[in-house]
Structure formats: C-alpha cells, structure tokens
C-alpha cells in the first residue's frame, strides 16, 4: 500500500495476493548500522560488495526473470552472489562494473531471478566532460508525466532503506557528486516504467524485464515514462524522457 501511494497508484493488497513486479525491492534491505555507512550514505564497500578504490557507486541497470509472482505474506529467501567484476577506462576516468545475481525463492522454489549492474566511479572532478545526451523518442503510445518532489524521493528512500545522500542531501549531491539538484532514484524510474505497463495491461503477466540508466534524472522538473507495445503483442519498449527531451532510461518488458 505504501509503495502504491508513493506511485499514485493505490492498491488494496491482502495476504495471498500477488506482489506486483519490482515491489520486492522494498524487502531484503542491507541492514548496515549507521556507524557502518560511508560518507555517501551507502554501506561501506569491502564486505559483500567489493571495494575497487572508486568512491562513487550507483545502480546502472538490471535484468529480471519472473517465473511467477511472489505472494503477499509468504516466507521468501534471497540468495545473492557476485557474478562479475570489471574495470574500464572512460571519458570521465576509471570505471568499475559489478554484476550481482539474486534468486528469490518461497516454499514452491525460485520465483524471481535478477541481475543488478552496479557502476563505480572516480570522485567528482569539476570540469570533467559530461557524456553526450541521446534524444528520446517523442511518439509513445503510452505516456505519463511524473512531477518528482522531495517527498516522493524521501518516501522511496524510506521504503527501500536507501540512504545514498544524492537522493536527500542537496548540498552533498551538488558539491560532492557534481549534480545540480537531488537525483531521482534509478530503481524508482524503473518501477514507474513497469507501473506504466500495469496501468495499461492490468491483467498481463510480465515474464522478463530489463532496464538501463542512460542519464541522471534530477529534481526540479517533470519527466515522462513512455511505452510502445510491440507488433508481436508480447513485448513493450519502455523509456524515460526528461523535460529537455533527453533519454534517461531505456527498458523492455516481455509478456507471457
């Protein structure tokens, strides 16, 4: 109910109901104590996630396979492994990429398999070149305007136990990470994209979902979540577009 209210899509869920896709991100928090947090608000690296000597870390994308939905009130376990660690050189400096695999299982077995792609970056350097933006498609069949607020970001951070300071500490976000405002969570945008599918196809079952962050979405302006159903009737291309028309996230849903 709390996430539905945050998305302006209230749902009356009861025990035994299927948990909507991506709502499992509200659970299985990394319960680091406050004293174990780094200066960015994340749990310090070097325990489960590796420390690559790169201070900034963000969720860059992921892939999910839904064999079935989890049920509200069921007992679920998560098994997590580090699948891959890579380091590369980019225009903005060193980059590290870590892929984490999660398996979510209940008494019937594995229900969801998920891969998360994390990107590690060097400390912010004023004047560093920004990536060239990509224009987003403007002719979506489905489109919803989202006006993010500090309250929305606070709620999503609270629901997912996300203490990364770029989502609530504007001074830190600007001075330490080089953004011009607070940053809208990538997983929140991904959730809004799959929520767009749920709004238009409430009875459909998503079997697979993938997403990739392309450009930060910042507080202060509205953005758009967009969808284009495929001619095959089984796939939907999804994307997020900022107020300037730039692509900020690309995603794809595959239906049963």
Short mmCIF file of N, CA and C in Angstrom, two decimals, residues 95-190:
data_model
loop_
_atom_site.label_atom_id
_atom_site.label_comp_id
_atom_site.label_asym_id
_atom_site.label_seq_id
_atom_site.Cartn_x
_atom_site.Cartn_y
_atom_site.Cartn_z
N UNK A 95 36.36 3.40 -14.32
CA UNK A 95 35.02 2.87 -14.05
C UNK A 95 35.14 1.43 -13.59
N UNK A 96 34.30 1.05 -12.67
CA UNK A 96 34.20 -0.33 -12.25
C UNK A 96 32.77 -0.82 -12.43
N UNK A 97 32.61 -2.06 -12.86
CA UNK A 97 31.29 -2.63 -13.09
C UNK A 97 31.18 -3.94 -12.31
N UNK A 98 30.15 -4.04 -11.50
CA UNK A 98 29.92 -5.24 -10.69
C UNK A 98 28.51 -5.75 -10.99
N UNK A 99 28.40 -7.02 -11.31
CA UNK A 99 27.10 -7.65 -11.54
C UNK A 99 26.79 -8.57 -10.37
N UNK A 100 25.64 -8.32 -9.75
CA UNK A 100 25.18 -9.12 -8.61
C UNK A 100 23.96 -9.92 -9.04
N UNK A 101 23.93 -11.20 -8.72
CA UNK A 101 22.78 -12.04 -9.05
C UNK A 101 22.02 -12.39 -7.78
N UNK A 102 20.69 -12.22 -7.84
CA UNK A 102 19.81 -12.57 -6.73
C UNK A 102 18.81 -13.63 -7.20
N UNK A 103 18.54 -14.57 -6.32
CA UNK A 103 17.45 -15.53 -6.55
C UNK A 103 16.49 -15.44 -5.37
N UNK A 104 15.21 -15.25 -5.68
CA UNK A 104 14.18 -15.12 -4.66
C UNK A 104 13.32 -16.39 -4.69
N UNK A 105 13.23 -17.06 -3.55
CA UNK A 105 12.52 -18.33 -3.51
C UNK A 105 11.56 -18.38 -2.33
N UNK A 106 10.42 -19.03 -2.55
CA UNK A 106 9.48 -19.30 -1.48
C UNK A 106 9.37 -20.82 -1.33
N UNK A 107 8.34 -21.29 -0.67
CA UNK A 107 8.22 -22.73 -0.43
C UNK A 107 8.03 -23.53 -1.72
N UNK A 108 7.67 -22.86 -2.81
CA UNK A 108 7.49 -23.54 -4.10
C UNK A 108 8.75 -23.51 -4.95
N UNK A 109 9.78 -22.86 -4.48
CA UNK A 109 11.02 -22.78 -5.24
C UNK A 109 11.31 -21.37 -5.72
N UNK A 110 12.25 -21.25 -6.65
CA UNK A 110 12.69 -19.95 -7.15
C UNK A 110 11.56 -19.31 -7.97
N UNK A 111 11.21 -18.07 -7.62
CA UNK A 111 10.17 -17.33 -8.33
C UNK A 111 10.75 -16.23 -9.22
N UNK A 112 11.80 -15.56 -8.76
CA UNK A 112 12.39 -14.44 -9.49
C UNK A 112 13.90 -14.62 -9.52
N UNK A 113 14.49 -14.43 -10.69
CA UNK A 113 15.93 -14.35 -10.84
C UNK A 113 16.27 -12.95 -11.34
N UNK A 114 17.26 -12.33 -10.74
CA UNK A 114 17.57 -10.93 -11.04
C UNK A 114 19.07 -10.72 -11.10
N UNK A 115 19.51 -9.96 -12.08
CA UNK A 115 20.88 -9.48 -12.15
C UNK A 115 20.87 -7.96 -12.04
N UNK A 116 21.69 -7.43 -11.13
CA UNK A 116 21.82 -5.99 -10.95
C UNK A 116 23.22 -5.56 -11.40
N UNK A 117 23.27 -4.50 -12.19
CA UNK A 117 24.54 -3.94 -12.65
C UNK A 117 24.84 -2.68 -11.85
N UNK A 118 25.95 -2.69 -11.14
CA UNK A 118 26.39 -1.54 -10.36
C UNK A 118 27.60 -0.91 -11.04
N UNK A 119 27.66 0.42 -11.05
CA UNK A 119 28.81 1.11 -11.62
C UNK A 119 29.51 1.90 -10.53
N UNK A 120 30.84 1.81 -10.51
CA UNK A 120 31.68 2.55 -9.58
C UNK A 120 32.44 3.62 -10.38
N UNK A 121 32.57 4.80 -9.79
CA UNK A 121 33.23 5.90 -10.49
C UNK A 121 34.24 6.59 -9.58
N UNK A 122 35.17 7.32 -10.23
CA UNK A 122 36.10 8.17 -9.51
C UNK A 122 35.34 9.28 -8.78
N UNK A 123 36.02 9.94 -7.88
CA UNK A 123 35.45 11.12 -7.22
C UNK A 123 35.14 12.19 -8.25
N UNK A 124 34.13 12.99 -7.96
CA UNK A 124 33.72 14.07 -8.86
C UNK A 124 34.86 15.06 -9.05
N UNK A 125 35.12 15.41 -10.32
CA UNK A 125 36.15 16.39 -10.66
C UNK A 125 35.48 17.53 -11.42
N UNK A 126 35.40 18.73 -10.85
CA UNK A 126 34.77 19.86 -11.56
C UNK A 126 35.39 20.04 -12.94
N UNK A 127 34.53 20.26 -13.94
CA UNK A 127 35.00 20.49 -15.29
C UNK A 127 35.17 19.23 -16.12
N UNK A 128 34.93 18.05 -15.52
CA UNK A 128 35.05 16.80 -16.27
C UNK A 128 33.98 16.77 -17.37
N UNK A 129 34.30 16.23 -18.56
CA UNK A 129 33.34 16.23 -19.66
C UNK A 129 32.12 15.37 -19.34
N UNK A 130 30.96 15.87 -19.69
CA UNK A 130 29.71 15.12 -19.48
C UNK A 130 29.43 14.25 -20.70
N UNK A 131 28.86 13.08 -20.51
CA UNK A 131 28.52 12.23 -21.66
C UNK A 131 27.55 12.94 -22.60
N UNK A 132 27.68 12.66 -23.88
CA UNK A 132 26.78 13.25 -24.87
C UNK A 132 25.37 12.68 -24.68
N UNK A 133 24.35 13.54 -24.52
CA UNK A 133 22.98 13.01 -24.32
C UNK A 133 22.40 12.43 -25.60
N UNK A 134 21.40 11.57 -25.41
CA UNK A 134 20.70 10.93 -26.53
C UNK A 134 19.25 11.41 -26.54
N UNK A 135 18.77 11.80 -27.70
CA UNK A 135 17.38 12.24 -27.82
C UNK A 135 16.44 11.06 -27.64
N UNK A 136 15.37 11.26 -26.88
CA UNK A 136 14.38 10.21 -26.63
C UNK A 136 13.30 10.25 -27.70
N UNK A 137 12.70 9.10 -28.03
CA UNK A 137 11.55 9.11 -28.94
C UNK A 137 10.42 9.97 -28.36
N UNK A 138 9.69 10.63 -29.24
CA UNK A 138 8.63 11.54 -28.81
C UNK A 138 7.23 11.03 -29.15
N UNK A 139 7.13 9.86 -29.78
CA UNK A 139 5.83 9.41 -30.31
C UNK A 139 5.31 8.18 -29.58
N UNK A 140 5.42 8.16 -28.25
CA UNK A 140 4.99 6.99 -27.49
C UNK A 140 3.47 6.81 -27.52
N UNK A 141 3.03 5.56 -27.61
CA UNK A 141 1.60 5.26 -27.50
C UNK A 141 1.13 5.48 -26.07
N UNK A 142 1.96 5.10 -25.11
CA UNK A 142 1.66 5.34 -23.69
C UNK A 142 2.61 6.40 -23.16
N UNK A 143 2.11 7.29 -22.35
CA UNK A 143 2.96 8.30 -21.75
C UNK A 143 2.32 8.81 -20.46
N UNK A 144 3.13 8.97 -19.45
CA UNK A 144 2.66 9.52 -18.19
C UNK A 144 3.68 10.54 -17.68
N UNK A 145 3.20 11.71 -17.32
CA UNK A 145 4.07 12.74 -16.78
C UNK A 145 4.24 12.56 -15.28
N UNK A 146 5.47 12.62 -14.81
CA UNK A 146 5.78 12.48 -13.40
C UNK A 146 6.43 13.77 -12.92
N UNK A 147 5.91 14.36 -11.87
CA UNK A 147 6.49 15.57 -11.28
C UNK A 147 7.13 15.16 -9.95
N UNK A 148 8.41 14.83 -9.94
CA UNK A 148 9.04 14.35 -8.71
C UNK A 148 9.14 15.45 -7.67
N UNK A 149 9.02 15.08 -6.42
CA UNK A 149 9.13 16.00 -5.30
C UNK A 149 10.10 15.43 -4.28
N UNK A 150 10.55 16.29 -3.37
CA UNK A 150 11.39 15.80 -2.29
C UNK A 150 10.65 14.75 -1.45
N UNK A 151 9.34 14.92 -1.30
CA UNK A 151 8.56 13.95 -0.53
C UNK A 151 8.55 12.59 -1.22
N UNK A 152 8.41 12.57 -2.54
CA UNK A 152 8.43 11.31 -3.28
C UNK A 152 9.77 10.61 -3.10
N UNK A 153 10.87 11.35 -3.24
CA UNK A 153 12.19 10.76 -3.09
C UNK A 153 12.40 10.25 -1.66
N UNK A 154 11.93 11.04 -0.69
CA UNK A 154 12.04 10.61 0.70
C UNK A 154 11.28 9.30 0.93
N UNK A 155 10.06 9.24 0.43
CA UNK A 155 9.25 8.04 0.63
C UNK A 155 9.92 6.81 0.01
N UNK A 156 10.43 6.96 -1.23
CA UNK A 156 11.03 5.80 -1.88
C UNK A 156 12.32 5.39 -1.16
N UNK A 157 13.11 6.37 -0.72
CA UNK A 157 14.31 6.04 0.05
C UNK A 157 13.94 5.28 1.32
N UNK A 158 12.88 5.73 2.00
CA UNK A 158 12.46 5.07 3.23
C UNK A 158 11.97 3.65 2.97
N UNK A 159 11.18 3.47 1.91
CA UNK A 159 10.61 2.16 1.61
C UNK A 159 11.68 1.15 1.21
N UNK A 160 12.77 1.62 0.61
CA UNK A 160 13.83 0.72 0.16
C UNK A 160 15.07 0.80 1.05
N UNK A 161 14.99 1.55 2.15
CA UNK A 161 16.09 1.71 3.11
C UNK A 161 17.36 2.18 2.39
N UNK A 162 17.19 3.12 1.48
CA UNK A 162 18.29 3.65 0.67
C UNK A 162 18.76 4.96 1.28
N UNK A 163 19.97 4.96 1.82
CA UNK A 163 20.48 6.17 2.47
C UNK A 163 21.53 6.90 1.63
N UNK A 164 21.58 6.62 0.33
CA UNK A 164 22.51 7.34 -0.55
C UNK A 164 22.14 8.83 -0.55
N UNK A 165 23.10 9.67 -0.22
CA UNK A 165 22.80 11.07 0.07
C UNK A 165 22.40 11.88 -1.17
N UNK A 166 22.67 11.39 -2.35
CA UNK A 166 22.28 12.15 -3.55
C UNK A 166 20.77 12.27 -3.69
N UNK A 167 20.03 11.46 -2.92
CA UNK A 167 18.57 11.48 -3.02
C UNK A 167 17.90 12.38 -1.98
N UNK A 168 18.67 12.89 -1.00
CA UNK A 168 18.03 13.73 0.03
C UNK A 168 18.90 14.87 0.53
N UNK A 169 20.19 14.85 0.24
CA UNK A 169 21.11 15.88 0.73
C UNK A 169 21.58 16.71 -0.47
N UNK A 170 20.89 17.82 -0.75
CA UNK A 170 21.18 18.60 -1.95
C UNK A 170 22.60 19.16 -1.94
N UNK A 171 23.06 19.62 -0.80
CA UNK A 171 24.41 20.17 -0.71
C UNK A 171 25.45 19.11 -1.07
N UNK A 172 25.28 17.91 -0.54
CA UNK A 172 26.20 16.81 -0.87
C UNK A 172 26.11 16.47 -2.36
N UNK A 173 24.89 16.36 -2.86
CA UNK A 173 24.69 15.98 -4.26
C UNK A 173 25.39 16.96 -5.21
N UNK A 174 25.33 18.24 -4.91
CA UNK A 174 25.94 19.26 -5.77
C UNK A 174 27.45 19.31 -5.57
N UNK A 175 27.88 19.43 -4.32
CA UNK A 175 29.30 19.70 -4.05
C UNK A 175 30.19 18.47 -4.16
N UNK A 176 29.66 17.32 -3.80
CA UNK A 176 30.50 16.12 -3.76
C UNK A 176 30.32 15.20 -4.96
N UNK A 177 29.15 15.24 -5.61
CA UNK A 177 28.94 14.33 -6.74
C UNK A 177 28.64 15.07 -8.04
N UNK A 178 28.57 16.39 -8.00
CA UNK A 178 28.54 17.17 -9.22
C UNK A 178 27.20 17.30 -9.91
N UNK A 179 26.12 16.94 -9.24
CA UNK A 179 24.79 17.13 -9.82
C UNK A 179 24.30 18.54 -9.51
N UNK A 180 23.28 18.99 -10.22
CA UNK A 180 22.74 20.32 -9.98
C UNK A 180 21.55 20.31 -9.03
N UNK A 181 21.12 19.12 -8.61
CA UNK A 181 19.99 19.01 -7.69
C UNK A 181 20.00 17.59 -7.12
N UNK A 182 18.96 17.24 -6.38
CA UNK A 182 18.80 15.86 -5.94
C UNK A 182 18.55 14.95 -7.14
N UNK A 183 18.95 13.69 -7.01
CA UNK A 183 18.83 12.73 -8.09
C UNK A 183 17.65 11.80 -7.83
N UNK A 184 16.80 11.62 -8.83
CA UNK A 184 15.69 10.66 -8.74
C UNK A 184 16.27 9.26 -8.85
N UNK A 185 15.87 8.38 -7.95
CA UNK A 185 16.41 7.01 -7.92
C UNK A 185 16.18 6.30 -9.26
N UNK A 186 17.21 5.63 -9.77
CA UNK A 186 17.03 4.81 -10.96
C UNK A 186 16.01 3.70 -10.75
N UNK A 187 16.06 2.96 -9.64
CA UNK A 187 15.05 1.93 -9.42
C UNK A 187 13.63 2.48 -9.32
N UNK A 188 13.47 3.70 -8.83
CA UNK A 188 12.14 4.32 -8.81
C UNK A 188 11.64 4.55 -10.23
N UNK A 189 12.51 5.03 -11.11
CA UNK A 189 12.11 5.24 -12.50
C UNK A 189 11.77 3.90 -13.15
N UNK A 190 12.58 2.86 -12.90
CA UNK A 190 12.28 1.54 -13.44
C UNK A 190 10.93 1.04 -12.94
#
